[in-house]
Each structure stands twice: as structure tokens, then as C-alpha cells.
Amino acid sequence: MTDPRELRVSDAEREHVVTLLNKAVGRGMITLDEFTVRTDTALAAKTRADLNVVLVDLPGMVNNELARERTELKNTMSTTTRKGHWVVPSELVIRNTLGTTNLDFTAADVPPVVNVDLDVSLGTVKLLLPAGSSVNADAVEITAGELKDKVHNSVGNPHFQLRGAVRGGTVVIKRKR
């Protein structure tokens, strides 16, 4: 398995780090000269490790794309809800048996790509995506269940890549009106 720090970065990730550096200047954590040097380094970064170098000594100014790799949400005969401001991992595993999982990404801190691995048995998963986002659910295997993709968009940012299995359950993907 590839070390996440060696994964290549996108322009969106570079811009996110420059935004964090700008906040660091505003808080008096770095000087304008340091900002210039660090911004040049961030814009030239090829890997996540390269990007993190410019933030590592700034408390509270981490590159969230590096800090949040994988989260597993387990739910058996109950309800799991995430809404408002929350940090979304780049890999989200949803294990839902006879329960409901409601994830509202509209006010969340979302990385450029979110891989969602579904393991749903007789449960319901509802995903409310932010404006401009995209989704690909082609790798989801449905058995005696239903997938309602109301987004129908494969190009956009952030991008949600769904895979896994839904057995006797329902997955609903939509955007806020």
C-alpha cells in the first residue's frame, strides 16, 4: 500500500495550504517573508509530504488533507448523523446494519476526493452533498436494495467515489436545494 504522504497533490490542495498560510500571517505566526517562501514551496509541491513541510511548525494550521485519512462509522439498529461543521476523512467506511446513517457534507470541511466504502445490510444511508460536487457510484453492488443518485454528476469538486455492497438497504445521494 502506498504511503499517503507520497500521494500526489492537486491544485485545490495547494490552494488550501496557501489559504492556511495566509491565516497564519493574519494571526502573526509567520512574517510576510516567511509567507512568500512557504507559499512558493506549497505551490511547487508534488506530494502531500512536500505540502505538509510548510505547515508542520504552525500549531492549529495542519493540512487537513493529511490529518484525516480514514474514519469508520459503525451503526447497528441505531442512527448515526453528521451535520454542521465536521472534518471529512479522505476515506470513509460506513458499516450499517438495520440502521440509518445521515451525512450532511454541505457545511463540512471536505477534501478534494472522498472515497466512501459502503457495507450496508437492511439499512439506509443518506448523503447530502455540497453544491458543485460530483459523485460516482458505479462500483456499488446492490442486492435486493436501492441506490437513488439524484446528483447524476461525475465532474465537480469535491468528488465522492462510492464502492462496496448494499444488501436489502437504500442509499440516497442528493444535493441541498
GROMACS .gro file of N, CA and C in nm, residues 24-131:
model
  324
   24ALA      N    1  -0.215   3.216   0.885
   24ALA     CA    2  -0.102   3.220   0.979
   24ALA      C    3  -0.040   3.360   0.982
   25VAL      N    4  -0.032   3.428   0.868
   25VAL     CA    5   0.018   3.565   0.864
   25VAL      C    6  -0.076   3.655   0.944
   26GLY      N    7  -0.206   3.639   0.921
   26GLY     CA    8  -0.305   3.720   0.990
   26GLY      C    9  -0.303   3.702   1.141
   27ARG      N   10  -0.260   3.586   1.186
   27ARG     CA   11  -0.251   3.558   1.331
   27ARG      C   12  -0.113   3.591   1.388
   28GLY      N   13  -0.024   3.643   1.303
   28GLY     CA   14   0.109   3.680   1.349
   28GLY      C   15   0.201   3.562   1.374
   29MET      N   16   0.171   3.448   1.316
   29MET     CA   17   0.252   3.327   1.337
   29MET      C   18   0.376   3.325   1.247
   30ILE      N   19   0.363   3.386   1.128
   30ILE     CA   20   0.477   3.395   1.036
   30ILE      C   21   0.482   3.536   0.977
   31THR      N   22   0.601   3.574   0.931
   31THR     CA   23   0.617   3.706   0.869
   31THR      C   24   0.578   3.699   0.722
   32LEU      N   25   0.571   3.816   0.658
   32LEU     CA   26   0.541   3.820   0.515
   32LEU      C   27   0.650   3.751   0.433
   33ASP      N   28   0.777   3.767   0.476
   33ASP     CA   29   0.886   3.699   0.405
   33ASP      C   30   0.872   3.547   0.415
   34GLU      N   31   0.839   3.498   0.536
   34GLU     CA   32   0.818   3.355   0.554
   34GLU      C   33   0.699   3.307   0.471
   35PHE      N   34   0.594   3.389   0.466
   35PHE     CA   35   0.476   3.356   0.387
   35PHE      C   36   0.515   3.337   0.240
   36THR      N   37   0.597   3.427   0.187
   36THR     CA   38   0.638   3.419   0.047
   36THR      C   39   0.716   3.291   0.019
   37VAL      N   40   0.811   3.260   0.106
   37VAL     CA   41   0.892   3.139   0.087
   37VAL      C   42   0.805   3.013   0.097
   38ARG      N   43   0.720   3.009   0.199
   38ARG     CA   44   0.635   2.891   0.220
   38ARG      C   45   0.532   2.877   0.108
   39THR      N   46   0.478   2.988   0.060
   39THR     CA   47   0.381   2.982  -0.050
   39THR      C   48   0.447   2.927  -0.176
   40ASP      N   49   0.569   2.974  -0.206
   40ASP     CA   50   0.641   2.922  -0.322
   40ASP      C   51   0.662   2.771  -0.309
   41THR      N   52   0.697   2.725  -0.189
   41THR     CA   53   0.718   2.582  -0.165
   41THR      C   54   0.587   2.505  -0.183
   42ALA      N   55   0.477   2.560  -0.128
   42ALA     CA   56   0.347   2.493  -0.139
   42ALA      C   57   0.302   2.483  -0.284
   43LEU      N   58   0.319   2.589  -0.359
   43LEU     CA   59   0.274   2.588  -0.498
   43LEU      C   60   0.358   2.496  -0.586
   44ALA      N   61   0.481   2.467  -0.543
   44ALA     CA   62   0.568   2.376  -0.618
   44ALA      C   63   0.557   2.231  -0.568
   45ALA      N   64   0.480   2.207  -0.463
   45ALA     CA   65   0.470   2.074  -0.402
   45ALA      C   66   0.413   1.972  -0.499
   46LYS      N   67   0.471   1.854  -0.495
   46LYS     CA   68   0.422   1.744  -0.578
   46LYS      C   69   0.351   1.638  -0.494
   47THR      N   70   0.396   1.619  -0.369
   47THR     CA   71   0.336   1.517  -0.282
   47THR      C   72   0.279   1.582  -0.157
   48ARG      N   73   0.199   1.504  -0.083
   48ARG     CA   74   0.142   1.555   0.042
   48ARG      C   75   0.253   1.583   0.144
   49ALA      N   76   0.359   1.504   0.142
   49ALA     CA   77   0.471   1.529   0.233
   49ALA      C   78   0.534   1.665   0.204
   50ASP      N   79   0.548   1.698   0.075
   50ASP     CA   80   0.603   1.829   0.036
   50ASP      C   81   0.515   1.942   0.090
   51LEU      N   82   0.384   1.923   0.084
   51LEU     CA   83   0.291   2.026   0.131
   51LEU      C   84   0.297   2.043   0.282
   52ASN      N   85   0.304   1.931   0.353
   52ASN     CA   86   0.298   1.937   0.498
   52ASN      C   87   0.419   2.008   0.558
   53VAL      N   88   0.531   2.009   0.488
   53VAL     CA   89   0.653   2.072   0.537
   53VAL      C   90   0.631   2.219   0.572
   54VAL      N   91   0.547   2.289   0.496
   54VAL     CA   92   0.528   2.432   0.519
   54VAL      C   93   0.433   2.461   0.635
   55LEU      N   94   0.367   2.357   0.687
   55LEU     CA   95   0.269   2.377   0.795
   55LEU      C   96   0.309   2.311   0.926
   56VAL      N   97   0.408   2.224   0.924
   56VAL     CA   98   0.436   2.137   1.038
   56VAL      C   99   0.466   2.212   1.169
   57ASP      N  100   0.525   2.332   1.162
   57ASP     CA  101   0.560   2.406   1.284
   57ASP      C  102   0.455   2.510   1.323
   58LEU      N  103   0.339   2.507   1.258
   58LEU     CA  104   0.233   2.603   1.286
   58LEU      C  105   0.118   2.534   1.359
   59PRO      N  106   0.109   2.550   1.491
   59PRO     CA  107   0.003   2.483   1.567
   59PRO      C  108  -0.136   2.525   1.519
   60GLY      N  109  -0.223   2.427   1.501
   60GLY     CA  110  -0.359   2.454   1.457
   60GLY      C  111  -0.371   2.484   1.310
   61MET      N  112  -0.260   2.477   1.236
   61MET     CA  113  -0.263   2.507   1.093
   61MET      C  114  -0.220   2.385   1.012
   62VAL      N  115  -0.274   2.270   1.043
   62VAL     CA  116  -0.235   2.149   0.970
   62VAL      C  117  -0.310   2.142   0.839
   63ASN      N  118  -0.251   2.074   0.744
   63ASN     CA  119  -0.318   2.047   0.618
   63ASN      C  120  -0.414   1.932   0.646
   64ASN      N  121  -0.543   1.962   0.652
   64ASN     CA  122  -0.642   1.860   0.687
   64ASN      C  123  -0.643   1.744   0.589
   65GLU      N  124  -0.597   1.764   0.467
   65GLU     CA  125  -0.591   1.653   0.372
   65GLU      C  126  -0.496   1.546   0.422
   66LEU      N  127  -0.397   1.584   0.504
   66LEU     CA  128  -0.303   1.486   0.557
   66LEU      C  129  -0.350   1.429   0.689
   67ALA      N  130  -0.419   1.509   0.767
   67ALA     CA  131  -0.456   1.470   0.903
   67ALA      C  132  -0.571   1.371   0.908
   68ARG      N  133  -0.652   1.367   0.809
   68ARG     CA  134  -0.772   1.283   0.814
   68ARG      C  135  -0.767   1.179   0.703
   69GLU      N  136  -0.719   1.065   0.734
   69GLU     CA  137  -0.704   0.963   0.632
   69GLU      C  138  -0.823   0.869   0.624
   70ARG      N  139  -0.865   0.809   0.738
   70ARG     CA  140  -0.970   0.707   0.733
   70ARG      C  141  -1.054   0.711   0.861
   71THR      N  142  -1.185   0.707   0.842
   71THR     CA  143  -1.277   0.701   0.955
   71THR      C  144  -1.380   0.593   0.924
   72GLU      N  145  -1.413   0.514   1.026
   72GLU     CA  146  -1.514   0.411   1.012
   72GLU      C  147  -1.633   0.446   1.100
   73LEU      N  148  -1.752   0.450   1.040
   73LEU     CA  149  -1.876   0.476   1.112
   73LEU      C  150  -1.954   0.345   1.119
   74LYS      N  151  -1.970   0.292   1.241
   74LYS     CA  152  -2.042   0.165   1.261
   74LYS      C  153  -2.178   0.195   1.322
   75ASN      N  154  -2.279   0.124   1.273
   75ASN     CA  155  -2.414   0.151   1.317
   75ASN      C  156  -2.496   0.022   1.309
   76THR      N  157  -2.547  -0.027   1.423
   76THR     CA  158  -2.634  -0.144   1.425
   76THR      C  159  -2.764  -0.107   1.495
   77MET      N  160  -2.874  -0.111   1.422
   77MET     CA  161  -3.008  -0.079   1.472
   77MET      C  162  -3.014   0.056   1.545
   78SER      N  163  -2.944   0.154   1.491
   78SER     CA  164  -2.945   0.288   1.550
   78SER      C  165  -2.922   0.391   1.440
   79THR      N  166  -2.904   0.517   1.480
   79THR     CA  167  -2.885   0.625   1.383
   79THR      C  168  -2.753   0.696   1.408
   80THR      N  169  -2.680   0.719   1.300
   80THR     CA  170  -2.557   0.798   1.304
   80THR      C  171  -2.579   0.921   1.217
   81THR      N  172  -2.551   1.039   1.273
   81THR     CA  173  -2.572   1.163   1.198
   81THR      C  174  -2.449   1.251   1.210
   82ARG      N  175  -2.407   1.307   1.098
   82ARG     CA  176  -2.302   1.409   1.096
   82ARG      C  177  -2.358   1.527   1.016
   83LYS      N  178  -2.362   1.645   1.080
   83LYS     CA  179  -2.408   1.765   1.009
   83LYS      C  180  -2.340   1.886   1.069
   84GLY      N  181  -2.358   2.001   1.006
   84GLY     CA  182  -2.288   2.120   1.052
   84GLY      C  183  -2.142   2.112   1.011
   85HIS      N  184  -2.054   2.174   1.091
   85HIS     CA  185  -1.911   2.170   1.058
   85HIS      C  186  -1.849   2.045   1.117
   86TRP      N  187  -1.794   1.961   1.030
   86TRP     CA  188  -1.719   1.844   1.071
   86TRP      C  189  -1.612   1.817   0.968
   87VAL      N  190  -1.505   1.751   1.010
   87VAL     CA  191  -1.392   1.722   0.921
   87VAL      C  192  -1.414   1.586   0.857
   88VAL      N  193  -1.420   1.586   0.726
   88VAL     CA  194  -1.445   1.463   0.649
   88VAL      C  195  -1.312   1.398   0.615
   89PRO      N  196  -1.297   1.268   0.641
   89PRO     CA  197  -1.173   1.200   0.604
   89PRO      C  198  -1.169   1.174   0.454
   90SER      N  199  -1.052   1.146   0.402
   90SER     CA  200  -1.042   1.113   0.260
   90SER      C  201  -1.096   0.973   0.232
   91GLU      N  202  -1.101   0.888   0.336
   91GLU     CA  203  -1.162   0.756   0.321
   91GLU      C  204  -1.263   0.737   0.434
   92LEU      N  205  -1.387   0.714   0.396
   92LEU     CA  206  -1.497   0.699   0.492
   92LEU      C  207  -1.559   0.562   0.473
   93VAL      N  208  -1.558   0.481   0.580
   93VAL     CA  209  -1.617   0.348   0.576
   93VAL      C  210  -1.747   0.353   0.654
   94ILE      N  211  -1.857   0.312   0.590
   94ILE     CA  212  -1.988   0.312   0.655
   94ILE      C  213  -2.036   0.168   0.668
   95ARG      N  214  -2.042   0.120   0.794
   95ARG     CA  215  -2.094  -0.014   0.823
   95ARG      C  216  -2.228   0.006   0.893
   96ASN      N  217  -2.335  -0.029   0.824
   96ASN     CA  218  -2.470  -0.001   0.871
   96ASN      C  219  -2.555  -0.128   0.861
   97THR      N  220  -2.603  -0.178   0.976
   97THR     CA  221  -2.691  -0.294   0.980
   97THR      C  222  -2.820  -0.254   1.049
   98LEU      N  223  -2.931  -0.257   0.975
   98LEU     CA  224  -3.064  -0.225   1.028
   98LEU      C  225  -3.070  -0.086   1.091
   99GLY      N  226  -2.990   0.006   1.043
   99GLY     CA  227  -2.987   0.141   1.099
   99GLY      C  228  -2.997   0.247   0.993
  100THR      N  229  -2.972   0.371   1.035
  100THR     CA  230  -2.974   0.486   0.944
  100THR      C  231  -2.847   0.567   0.964
  101THR      N  232  -2.785   0.604   0.853
  101THR     CA  233  -2.667   0.691   0.856
  101THR      C  234  -2.699   0.814   0.772
  102ASN      N  235  -2.700   0.931   0.835
  102ASN     CA  236  -2.727   1.058   0.766
  102ASN      C  237  -2.601   1.143   0.770
  103LEU      N  238  -2.543   1.170   0.652
  103LEU     CA  239  -2.422   1.251   0.645
  103LEU      C  240  -2.449   1.375   0.560
  104ASP      N  241  -2.440   1.491   0.623
  104ASP     CA  242  -2.460   1.620   0.556
  104ASP      C  243  -2.324   1.684   0.537
  105PHE      N  244  -2.278   1.691   0.412
  105PHE     CA  245  -2.147   1.745   0.379
  105PHE      C  246  -2.150   1.893   0.344
  106THR      N  247  -2.268   1.957   0.349
  106THR     CA  248  -2.281   2.093   0.298
  106THR      C  249  -2.203   2.198   0.376
  107ALA      N  250  -2.182   2.179   0.507
  107ALA     CA  251  -2.106   2.275   0.587
  107ALA      C  252  -1.977   2.212   0.640
  108ALA      N  253  -1.943   2.095   0.588
  108ALA     CA  254  -1.826   2.021   0.636
  108ALA      C  255  -1.698   2.067   0.567
  109ASP      N  256  -1.585   2.034   0.628
  109ASP     CA  257  -1.453   2.056   0.569
  109ASP      C  258  -1.421   1.930   0.491
  110VAL      N  259  -1.440   1.936   0.358
  110VAL     CA  260  -1.432   1.818   0.271
  110VAL      C  261  -1.305   1.822   0.186
  111PRO      N  262  -1.228   1.710   0.183
  111PRO     CA  263  -1.110   1.706   0.096
  111PRO      C  264  -1.153   1.698  -0.051
  112PRO      N  265  -1.062   1.718  -0.144
  112PRO     CA  266  -1.098   1.716  -0.287
  112PRO      C  267  -1.160   1.585  -0.334
  113VAL      N  268  -1.117   1.471  -0.275
  113VAL     CA  269  -1.173   1.341  -0.312
  113VAL      C  270  -1.206   1.265  -0.184
  114VAL      N  271  -1.328   1.212  -0.178
  114VAL     CA  272  -1.371   1.131  -0.064
  114VAL      C  273  -1.409   0.993  -0.116
  115ASN      N  274  -1.338   0.889  -0.069
  115ASN     CA  275  -1.371   0.752  -0.104
  115ASN      C  276  -1.463   0.697   0.004
  116VAL      N  277  -1.584   0.657  -0.035
  116VAL     CA  278  -1.683   0.607   0.059
  116VAL      C  279  -1.701   0.457   0.034
  117ASP      N  280  -1.668   0.376   0.134
  117ASP     CA  281  -1.681   0.231   0.125
  117ASP      C  282  -1.805   0.190   0.204
  118LEU      N  283  -1.905   0.136   0.134
  118LEU     CA  284  -2.032   0.100   0.196
  118LEU      C  285  -2.038  -0.048   0.230
  119ASP      N  286  -2.087  -0.078   0.350
  119ASP     CA  287  -2.119  -0.214   0.392
  119ASP      C  288  -2.254  -0.202   0.463
  120VAL      N  289  -2.363  -0.206   0.383
  120VAL     CA  290  -2.497  -0.178   0.433
  120VAL      C  291  -2.583  -0.304   0.422
  121SER      N  292  -2.643  -0.345   0.535
  121SER     CA  293  -2.736  -0.459   0.538
  121SER      C  294  -2.867  -0.413   0.600
  122LEU      N  295  -2.971  -0.406   0.516
  122LEU     CA  296  -3.105  -0.368   0.562
  122LEU      C  297  -3.109  -0.232   0.631
  123GLY      N  298  -3.021  -0.143   0.590
  123GLY     CA  299  -3.014  -0.009   0.650
  123GLY      C  300  -3.030   0.098   0.544
  124THR      N  301  -3.028   0.222   0.588
  124THR     CA  302  -3.042   0.337   0.499
  124THR      C  303  -2.925   0.432   0.518
  125VAL      N  304  -2.867   0.477   0.407
  125VAL     CA  305  -2.760   0.576   0.409
  125VAL      C  306  -2.805   0.694   0.324
  126LYS      N  307  -2.803   0.814   0.382
  126LYS     CA  308  -2.839   0.936   0.310
  126LYS      C  309  -2.719   1.028   0.308
  127LEU      N  310  -2.677   1.068   0.187
  127LEU     CA  311  -2.563   1.157   0.169
  127LEU      C  312  -2.612   1.288   0.107
  128LEU      N  313  -2.594   1.399   0.177
  128LEU     CA  314  -2.631   1.531   0.127
  128LEU      C  315  -2.501   1.603   0.088
  129LEU      N  316  -2.478   1.616  -0.042
  129LEU     CA  317  -2.352   1.668  -0.094
  129LEU      C  318  -2.356   1.820  -0.112
  130PRO      N  319  -2.237   1.883  -0.106
  130PRO     CA  320  -2.231   2.029  -0.127
  130PRO      C  321  -2.251   2.065  -0.275
  131ALA      N  322  -2.287   2.190  -0.298
  131ALA     CA  323  -2.305   2.241  -0.435
  131ALA      C  324  -2.175   2.225  -0.513
   0.00000   0.00000   0.00000
